[in-house]
PDB file of C-alpha atoms and ligand atoms in Angstrom:
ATOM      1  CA  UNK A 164      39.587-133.780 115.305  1.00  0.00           C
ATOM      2  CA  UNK A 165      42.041-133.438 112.318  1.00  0.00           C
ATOM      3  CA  UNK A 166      40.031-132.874 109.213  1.00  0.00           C
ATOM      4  CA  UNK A 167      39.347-135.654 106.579  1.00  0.00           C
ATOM      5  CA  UNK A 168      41.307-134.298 103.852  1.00  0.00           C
ATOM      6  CA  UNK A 169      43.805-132.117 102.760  1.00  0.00           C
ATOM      7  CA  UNK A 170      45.712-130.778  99.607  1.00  0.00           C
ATOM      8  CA  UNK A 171      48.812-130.639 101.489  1.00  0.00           C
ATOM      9  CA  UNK A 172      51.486-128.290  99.615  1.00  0.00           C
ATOM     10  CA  UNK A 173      54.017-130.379  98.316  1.00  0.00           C
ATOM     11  CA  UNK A 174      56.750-129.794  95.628  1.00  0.00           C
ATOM     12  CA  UNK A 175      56.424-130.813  92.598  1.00  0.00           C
ATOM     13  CA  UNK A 176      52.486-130.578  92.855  1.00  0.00           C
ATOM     14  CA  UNK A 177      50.435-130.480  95.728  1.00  0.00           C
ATOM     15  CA  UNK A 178      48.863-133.630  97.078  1.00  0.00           C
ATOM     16  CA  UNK A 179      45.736-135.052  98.327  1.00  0.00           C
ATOM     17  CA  UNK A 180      45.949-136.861 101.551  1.00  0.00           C
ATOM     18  CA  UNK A 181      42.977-138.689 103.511  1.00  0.00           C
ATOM     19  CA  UNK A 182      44.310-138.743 106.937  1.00  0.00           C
ATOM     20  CA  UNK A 183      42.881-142.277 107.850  1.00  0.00           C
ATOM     21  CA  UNK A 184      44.736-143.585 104.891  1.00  0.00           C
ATOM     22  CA  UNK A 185      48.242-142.101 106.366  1.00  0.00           C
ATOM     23  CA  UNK A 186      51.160-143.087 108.102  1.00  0.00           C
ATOM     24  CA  UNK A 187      53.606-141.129 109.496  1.00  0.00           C
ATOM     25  CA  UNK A 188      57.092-143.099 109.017  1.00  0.00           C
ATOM     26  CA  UNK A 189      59.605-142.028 111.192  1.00  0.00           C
ATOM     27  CA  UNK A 190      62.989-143.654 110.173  1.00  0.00           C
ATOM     28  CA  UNK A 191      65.852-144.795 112.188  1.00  0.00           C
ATOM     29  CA  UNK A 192      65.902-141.647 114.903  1.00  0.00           C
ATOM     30  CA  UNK A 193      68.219-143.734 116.837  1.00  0.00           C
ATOM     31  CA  UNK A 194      70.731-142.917 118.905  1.00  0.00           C
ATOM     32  CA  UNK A 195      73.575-144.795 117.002  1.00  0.00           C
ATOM     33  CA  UNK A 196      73.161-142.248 113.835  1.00  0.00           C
ATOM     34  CA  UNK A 197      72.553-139.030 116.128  1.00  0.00           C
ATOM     35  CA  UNK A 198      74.978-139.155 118.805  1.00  0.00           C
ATOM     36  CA  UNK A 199      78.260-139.016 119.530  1.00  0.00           C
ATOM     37  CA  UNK A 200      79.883-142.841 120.210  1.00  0.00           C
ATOM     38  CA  UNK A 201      77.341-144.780 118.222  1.00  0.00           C
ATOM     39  CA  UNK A 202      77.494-145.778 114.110  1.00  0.00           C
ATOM     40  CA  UNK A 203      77.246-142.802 112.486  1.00  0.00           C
ATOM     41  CA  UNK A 204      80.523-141.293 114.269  1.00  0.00           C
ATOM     42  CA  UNK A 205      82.153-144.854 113.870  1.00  0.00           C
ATOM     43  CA  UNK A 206      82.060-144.220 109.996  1.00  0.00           C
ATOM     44  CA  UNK A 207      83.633-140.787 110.339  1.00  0.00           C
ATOM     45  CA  UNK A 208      80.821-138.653 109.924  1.00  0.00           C
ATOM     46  CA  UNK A 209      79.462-135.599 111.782  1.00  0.00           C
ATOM     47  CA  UNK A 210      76.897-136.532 113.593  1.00  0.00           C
ATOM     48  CA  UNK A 211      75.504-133.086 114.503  1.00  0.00           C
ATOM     49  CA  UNK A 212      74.621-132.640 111.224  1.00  0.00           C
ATOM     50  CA  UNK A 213      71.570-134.895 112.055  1.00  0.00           C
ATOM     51  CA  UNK A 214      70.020-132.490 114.931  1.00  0.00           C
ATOM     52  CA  UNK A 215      68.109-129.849 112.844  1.00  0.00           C
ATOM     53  CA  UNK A 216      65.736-132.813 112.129  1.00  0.00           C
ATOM     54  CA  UNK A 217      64.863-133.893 116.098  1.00  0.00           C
ATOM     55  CA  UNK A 218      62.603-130.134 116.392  1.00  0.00           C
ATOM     56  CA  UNK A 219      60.557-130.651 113.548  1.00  0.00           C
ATOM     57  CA  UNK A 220      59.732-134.182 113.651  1.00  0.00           C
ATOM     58  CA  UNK A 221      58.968-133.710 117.087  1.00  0.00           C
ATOM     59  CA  UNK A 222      56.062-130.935 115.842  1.00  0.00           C
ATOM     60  CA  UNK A 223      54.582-133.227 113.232  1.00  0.00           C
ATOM     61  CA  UNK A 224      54.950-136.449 115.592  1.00  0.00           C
ATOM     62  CA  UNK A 225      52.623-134.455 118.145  1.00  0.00           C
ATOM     63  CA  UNK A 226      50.475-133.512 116.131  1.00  0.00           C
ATOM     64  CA  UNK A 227      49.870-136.899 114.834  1.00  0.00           C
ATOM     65  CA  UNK A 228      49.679-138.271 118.156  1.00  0.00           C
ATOM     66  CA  UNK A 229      47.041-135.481 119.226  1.00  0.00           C
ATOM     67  CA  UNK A 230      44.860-136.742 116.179  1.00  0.00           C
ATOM     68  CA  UNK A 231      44.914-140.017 116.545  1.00  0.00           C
ATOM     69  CA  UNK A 232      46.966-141.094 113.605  1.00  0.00           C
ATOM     70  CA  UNK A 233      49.213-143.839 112.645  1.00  0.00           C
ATOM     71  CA  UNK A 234      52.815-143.333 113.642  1.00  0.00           C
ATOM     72  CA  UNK A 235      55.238-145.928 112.738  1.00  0.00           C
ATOM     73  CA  UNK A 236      59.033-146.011 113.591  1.00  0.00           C
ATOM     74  CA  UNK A 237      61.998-147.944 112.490  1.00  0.00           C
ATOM     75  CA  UNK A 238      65.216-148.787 113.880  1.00  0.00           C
ATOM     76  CA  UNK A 239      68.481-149.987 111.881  1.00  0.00           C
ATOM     77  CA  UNK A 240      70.213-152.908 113.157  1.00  0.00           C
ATOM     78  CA  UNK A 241      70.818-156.273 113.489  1.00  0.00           C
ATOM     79  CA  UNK A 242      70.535-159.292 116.130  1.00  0.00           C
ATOM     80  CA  UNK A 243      73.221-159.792 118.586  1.00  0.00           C
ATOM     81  CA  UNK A 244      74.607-163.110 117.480  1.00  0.00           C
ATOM     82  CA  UNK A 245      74.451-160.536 113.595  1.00  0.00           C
ATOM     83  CA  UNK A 246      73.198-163.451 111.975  1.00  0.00           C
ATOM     84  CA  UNK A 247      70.796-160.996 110.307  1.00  0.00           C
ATOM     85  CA  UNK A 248      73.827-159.074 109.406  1.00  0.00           C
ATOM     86  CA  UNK A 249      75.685-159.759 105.818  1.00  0.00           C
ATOM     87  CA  UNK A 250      79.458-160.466 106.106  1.00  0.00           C
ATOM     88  CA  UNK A 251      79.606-157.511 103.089  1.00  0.00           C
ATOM     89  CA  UNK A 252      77.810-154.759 105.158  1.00  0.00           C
ATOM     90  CA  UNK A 253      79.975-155.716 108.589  1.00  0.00           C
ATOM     91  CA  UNK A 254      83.515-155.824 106.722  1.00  0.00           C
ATOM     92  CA  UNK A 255      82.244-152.386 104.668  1.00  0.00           C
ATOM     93  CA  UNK A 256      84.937-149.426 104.831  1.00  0.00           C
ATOM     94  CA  UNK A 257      87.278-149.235 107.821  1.00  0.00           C
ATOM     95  CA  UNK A 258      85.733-147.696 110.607  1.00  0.00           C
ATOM     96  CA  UNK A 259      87.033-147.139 113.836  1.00  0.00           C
ATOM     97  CA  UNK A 260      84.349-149.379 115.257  1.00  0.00           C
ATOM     98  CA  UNK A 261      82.299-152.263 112.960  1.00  0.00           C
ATOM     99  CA  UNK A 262      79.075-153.502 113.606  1.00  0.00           C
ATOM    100  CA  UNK A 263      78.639-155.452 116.875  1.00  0.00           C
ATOM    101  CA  UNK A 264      81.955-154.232 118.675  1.00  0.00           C
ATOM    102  CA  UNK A 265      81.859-152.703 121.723  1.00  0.00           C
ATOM    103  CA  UNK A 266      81.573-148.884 122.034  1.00  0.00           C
ATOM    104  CA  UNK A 267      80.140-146.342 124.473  1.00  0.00           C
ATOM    105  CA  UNK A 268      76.479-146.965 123.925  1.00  0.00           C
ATOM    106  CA  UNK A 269      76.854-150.802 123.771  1.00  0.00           C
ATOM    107  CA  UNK A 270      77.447-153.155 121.122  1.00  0.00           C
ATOM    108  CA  UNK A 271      77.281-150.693 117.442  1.00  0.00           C
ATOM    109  CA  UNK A 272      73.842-151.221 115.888  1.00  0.00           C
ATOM    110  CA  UNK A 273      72.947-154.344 117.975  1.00  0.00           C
ATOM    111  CA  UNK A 274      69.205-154.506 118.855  1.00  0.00           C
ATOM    112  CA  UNK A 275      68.840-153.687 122.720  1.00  0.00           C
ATOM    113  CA  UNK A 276      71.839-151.803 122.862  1.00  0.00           C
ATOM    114  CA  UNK A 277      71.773-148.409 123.893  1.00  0.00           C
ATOM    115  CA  UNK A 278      72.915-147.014 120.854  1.00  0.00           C
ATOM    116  CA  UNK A 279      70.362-148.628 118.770  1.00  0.00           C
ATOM    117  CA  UNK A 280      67.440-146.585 120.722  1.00  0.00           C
ATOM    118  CA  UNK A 281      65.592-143.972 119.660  1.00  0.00           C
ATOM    119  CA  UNK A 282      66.647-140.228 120.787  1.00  0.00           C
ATOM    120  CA  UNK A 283      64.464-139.387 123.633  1.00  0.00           C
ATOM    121  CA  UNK A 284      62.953-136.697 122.427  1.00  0.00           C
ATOM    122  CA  UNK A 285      60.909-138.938 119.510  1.00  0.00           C
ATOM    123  CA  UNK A 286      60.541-142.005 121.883  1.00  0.00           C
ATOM    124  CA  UNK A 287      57.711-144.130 120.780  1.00  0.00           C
ATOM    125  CA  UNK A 288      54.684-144.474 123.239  1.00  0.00           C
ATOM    126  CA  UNK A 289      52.568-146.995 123.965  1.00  0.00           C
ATOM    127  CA  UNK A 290      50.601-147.955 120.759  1.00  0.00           C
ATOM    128  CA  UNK A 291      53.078-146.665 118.489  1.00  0.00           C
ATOM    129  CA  UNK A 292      54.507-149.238 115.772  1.00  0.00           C
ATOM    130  CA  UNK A 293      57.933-150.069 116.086  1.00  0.00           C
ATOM    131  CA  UNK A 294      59.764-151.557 112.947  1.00  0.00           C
ATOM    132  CA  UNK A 295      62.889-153.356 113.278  1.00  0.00           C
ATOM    133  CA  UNK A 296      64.911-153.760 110.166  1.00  0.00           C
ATOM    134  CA  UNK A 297      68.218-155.070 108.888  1.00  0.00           C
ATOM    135  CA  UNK A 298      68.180-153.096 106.263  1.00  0.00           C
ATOM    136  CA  UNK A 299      68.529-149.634 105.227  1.00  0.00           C
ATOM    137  CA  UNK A 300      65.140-150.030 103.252  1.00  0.00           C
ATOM    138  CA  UNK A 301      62.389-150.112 105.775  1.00  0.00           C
ATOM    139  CA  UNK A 302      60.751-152.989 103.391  1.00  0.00           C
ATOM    140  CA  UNK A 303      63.157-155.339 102.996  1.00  0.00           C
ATOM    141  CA  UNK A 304      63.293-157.943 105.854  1.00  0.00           C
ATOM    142  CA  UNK A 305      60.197-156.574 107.986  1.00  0.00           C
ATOM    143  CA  UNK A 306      56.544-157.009 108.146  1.00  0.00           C
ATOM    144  CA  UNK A 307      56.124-153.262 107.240  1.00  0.00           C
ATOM    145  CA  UNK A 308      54.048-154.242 103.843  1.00  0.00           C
ATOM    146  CA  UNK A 309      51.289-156.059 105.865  1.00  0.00           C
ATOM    147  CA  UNK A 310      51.693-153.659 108.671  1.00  0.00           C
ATOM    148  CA  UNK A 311      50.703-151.218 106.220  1.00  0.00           C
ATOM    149  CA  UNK A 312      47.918-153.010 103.963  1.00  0.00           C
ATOM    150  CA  UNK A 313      46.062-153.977 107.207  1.00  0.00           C
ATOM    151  CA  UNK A 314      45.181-150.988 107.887  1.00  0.00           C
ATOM    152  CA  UNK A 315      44.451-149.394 104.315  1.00  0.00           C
ATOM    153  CA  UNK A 316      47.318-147.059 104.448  1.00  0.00           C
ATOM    154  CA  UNK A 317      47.717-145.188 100.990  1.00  0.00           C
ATOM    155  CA  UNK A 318      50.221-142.546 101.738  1.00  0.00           C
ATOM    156  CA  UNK A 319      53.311-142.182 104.050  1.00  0.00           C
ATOM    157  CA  UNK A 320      54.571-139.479 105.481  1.00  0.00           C
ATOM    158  CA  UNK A 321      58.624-139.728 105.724  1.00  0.00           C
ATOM    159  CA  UNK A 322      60.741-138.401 108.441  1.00  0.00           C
ATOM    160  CA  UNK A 323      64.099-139.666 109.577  1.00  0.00           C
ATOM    161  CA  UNK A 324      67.714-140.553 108.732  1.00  0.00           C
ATOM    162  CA  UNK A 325      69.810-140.130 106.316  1.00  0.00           C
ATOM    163  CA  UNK A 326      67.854-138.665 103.835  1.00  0.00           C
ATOM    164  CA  UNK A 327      70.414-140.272 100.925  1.00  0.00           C
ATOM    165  CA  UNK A 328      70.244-143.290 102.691  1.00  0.00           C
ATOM    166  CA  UNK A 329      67.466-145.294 104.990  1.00  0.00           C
ATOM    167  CA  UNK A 330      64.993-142.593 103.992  1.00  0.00           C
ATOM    168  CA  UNK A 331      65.501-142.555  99.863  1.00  0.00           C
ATOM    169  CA  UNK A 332      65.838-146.715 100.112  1.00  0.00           C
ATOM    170  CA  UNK A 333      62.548-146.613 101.712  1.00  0.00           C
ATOM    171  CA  UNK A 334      60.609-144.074  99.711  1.00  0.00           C
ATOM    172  CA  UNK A 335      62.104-145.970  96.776  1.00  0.00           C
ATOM    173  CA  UNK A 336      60.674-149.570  98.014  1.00  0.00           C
ATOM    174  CA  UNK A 337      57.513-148.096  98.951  1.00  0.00           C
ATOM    175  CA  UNK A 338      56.556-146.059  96.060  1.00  0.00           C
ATOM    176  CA  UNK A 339      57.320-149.614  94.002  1.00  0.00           C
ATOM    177  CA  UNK A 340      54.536-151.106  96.365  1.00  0.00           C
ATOM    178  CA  UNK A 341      52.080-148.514  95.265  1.00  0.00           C
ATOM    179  CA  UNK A 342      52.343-146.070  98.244  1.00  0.00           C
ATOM    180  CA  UNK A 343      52.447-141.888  97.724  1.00  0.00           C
ATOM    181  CA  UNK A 344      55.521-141.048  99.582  1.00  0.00           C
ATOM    182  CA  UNK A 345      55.648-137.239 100.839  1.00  0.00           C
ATOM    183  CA  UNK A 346      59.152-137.062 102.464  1.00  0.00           C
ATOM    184  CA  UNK A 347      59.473-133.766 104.790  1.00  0.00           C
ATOM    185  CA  UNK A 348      62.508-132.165 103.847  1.00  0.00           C
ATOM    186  CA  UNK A 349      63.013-129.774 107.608  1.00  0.00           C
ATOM    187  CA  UNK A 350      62.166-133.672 109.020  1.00  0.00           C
ATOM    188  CA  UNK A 351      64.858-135.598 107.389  1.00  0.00           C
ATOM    189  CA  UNK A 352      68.623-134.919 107.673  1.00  0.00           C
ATOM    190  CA  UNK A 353      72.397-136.109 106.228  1.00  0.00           C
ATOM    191  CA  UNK A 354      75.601-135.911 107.394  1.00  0.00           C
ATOM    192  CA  UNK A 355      76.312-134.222 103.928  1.00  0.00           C
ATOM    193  CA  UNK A 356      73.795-131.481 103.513  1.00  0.00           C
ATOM    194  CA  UNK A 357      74.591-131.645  99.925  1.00  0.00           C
ATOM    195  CA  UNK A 358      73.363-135.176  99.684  1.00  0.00           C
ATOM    196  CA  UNK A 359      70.278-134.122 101.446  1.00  0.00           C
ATOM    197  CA  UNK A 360      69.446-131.723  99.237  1.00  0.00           C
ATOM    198  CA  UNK A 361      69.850-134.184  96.427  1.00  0.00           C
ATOM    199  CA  UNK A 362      68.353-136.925  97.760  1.00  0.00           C
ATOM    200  CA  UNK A 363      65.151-134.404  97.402  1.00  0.00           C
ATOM    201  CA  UNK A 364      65.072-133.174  94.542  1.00  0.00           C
ATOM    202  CA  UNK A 365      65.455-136.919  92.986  1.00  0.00           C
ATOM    203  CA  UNK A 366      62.533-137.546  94.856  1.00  0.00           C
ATOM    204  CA  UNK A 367      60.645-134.771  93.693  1.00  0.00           C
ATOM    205  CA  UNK A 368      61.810-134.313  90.108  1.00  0.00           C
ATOM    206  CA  UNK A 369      60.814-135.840  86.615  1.00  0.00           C
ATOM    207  CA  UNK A 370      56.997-135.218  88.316  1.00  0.00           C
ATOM    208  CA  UNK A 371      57.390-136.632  91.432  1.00  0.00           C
ATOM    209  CA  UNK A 372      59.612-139.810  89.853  1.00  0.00           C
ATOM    210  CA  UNK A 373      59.826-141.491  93.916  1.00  0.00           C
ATOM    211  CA  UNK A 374      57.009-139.155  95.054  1.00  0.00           C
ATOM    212  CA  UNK A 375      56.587-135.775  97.089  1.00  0.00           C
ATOM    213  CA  UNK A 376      58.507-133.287  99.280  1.00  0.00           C
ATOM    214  CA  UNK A 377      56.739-131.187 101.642  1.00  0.00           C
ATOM    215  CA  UNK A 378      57.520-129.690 105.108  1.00  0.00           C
ATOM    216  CA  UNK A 379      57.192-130.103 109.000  1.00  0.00           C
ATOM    217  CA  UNK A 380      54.704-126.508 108.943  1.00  0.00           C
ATOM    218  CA  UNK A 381      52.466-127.419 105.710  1.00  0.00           C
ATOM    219  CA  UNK A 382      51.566-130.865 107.345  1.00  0.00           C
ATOM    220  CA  UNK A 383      50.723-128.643 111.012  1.00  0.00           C
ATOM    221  CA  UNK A 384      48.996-126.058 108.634  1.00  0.00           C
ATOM    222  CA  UNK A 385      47.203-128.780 106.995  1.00  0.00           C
ATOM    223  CA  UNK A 386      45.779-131.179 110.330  1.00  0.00           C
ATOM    224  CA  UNK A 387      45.159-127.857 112.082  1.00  0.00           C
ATOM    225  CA  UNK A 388      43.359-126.224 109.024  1.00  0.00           C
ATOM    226  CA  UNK A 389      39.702-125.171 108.856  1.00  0.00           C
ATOM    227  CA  UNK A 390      36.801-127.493 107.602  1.00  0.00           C
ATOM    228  CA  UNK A 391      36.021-124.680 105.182  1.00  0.00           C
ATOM    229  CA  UNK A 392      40.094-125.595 103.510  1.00  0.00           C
ATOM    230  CA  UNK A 393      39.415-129.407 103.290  1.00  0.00           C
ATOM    231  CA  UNK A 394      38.744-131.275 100.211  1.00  0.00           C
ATOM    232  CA  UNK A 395      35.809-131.864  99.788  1.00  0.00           C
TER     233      UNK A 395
HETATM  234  C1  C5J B 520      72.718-145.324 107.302  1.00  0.00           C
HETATM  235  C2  C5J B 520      70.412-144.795 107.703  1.00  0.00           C
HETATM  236  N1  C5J B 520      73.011-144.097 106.863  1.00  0.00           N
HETATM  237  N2  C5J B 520      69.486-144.932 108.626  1.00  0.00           N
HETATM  238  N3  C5J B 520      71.494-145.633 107.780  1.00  0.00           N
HETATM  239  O1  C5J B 520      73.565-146.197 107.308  1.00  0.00           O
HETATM  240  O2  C5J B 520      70.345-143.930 106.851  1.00  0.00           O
END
């Protein structure tokens, strides 16, 4: 049994989290932004840049799992006739692929494609809430806001990719919807490690402006701490 409460360490301050009232929000671990051949390369990016952030999130999903908590994923794409997918975000840039052509995970960032999976090693089980969104906000589009208020969830804890990105969009919508974001920073990756680092400390600064970073071993410190070290 996790313990009811924690002060979890957190930059800027640390913060109080009921466990009941948490989510863990894994975002768009999908194949198409970790792998070679999928959306991520298409744009011209790196995509090992992304794999520091498989280990951890695979510690704190576990641990969730083992306690009973929430877990919630998302996936980025779109539907395969894209009528979910603006003409603006398709004709974006020039990669070597776009959205919907065919590539060497299936159609790029097409729902029930290969490439729009989730990397095996953080594959949802049976239970676990899957979120798909058009989006890179995990708000916009989704039933994630009654998915959320249902079941009296106060705080989320963010994971995922790109931190700049799906991750900041979706602490941003979130902490407008009255939710404490804590993003872990080990958990979250970019292909620009620059704009990772950045995308943190906007979170975190001006008091917490978007809300909270913490880390992959403070949350396993925290759920595995003794009664004695909960809040009271
Ligand atoms: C991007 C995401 N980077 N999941 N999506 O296009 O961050």
């Amino acid at each position: 049994m996790p313990p009811t409460k924690n002060l979890l360490a957190a930059e800027p301050t640390p913060v109080d989290v009921t466990w009941a009232k948490t989510a863990l929000v894994i975002i768009d671990m999908q194949r198409d932004f970790l792998e070679p051949g999928g959306f991520g390369e298409t744009l011209g990016n790196d995509v090992s840049q992304l794999a520091s952030a498989v280990k951890p999130c695979g510690l704190v999903l576990d641990a969730f799992r083992e306690a009973g908590l929430l877990v919630i994923h998302t996936r980025e794409g779109h539907s395969p006739d894209l009528s979910d997918a603006p003409p603006a975000k398709i004709e974006r840039g020039a990669p070597s692929l776009r959205i919907g052509d065919p590539g060497p995970m299936g159609r790029i960032l097409i729902r029930g494609e290969a490439g729009h999976d989730i990397v095996e090693a953080l594959y949802p089980v049976k239970g676990e809430i899957v979120i798909d969104k058009p989006g890179k906000g995990a708000f916009y589009a989704t039933d994630l806001g009654d998915t959320l208020k249902q079941r009296g969830i106060e705080t989320l804890l963010v994971c995922g990719v790109t931190t700049e990105v799906c991750v900041n969009t979706t602490v941003r919508e979130a902490n407008d919807r009255g939710y404490r974001c804590v993003v872990l920073a080990d958990c979250c990756a970019s292909y620009f490690p620059e704009f990772h680092e950045m995308g943190l400390r906007m979170i975190k600064a001006q008091g917490g402006i978007f809300g909270w970073v913490s880390s992959s071993s403070e949350v396993l410190a925290a759920l595995n701490s003794e009664p004695s070290k909960m809040i009271a």
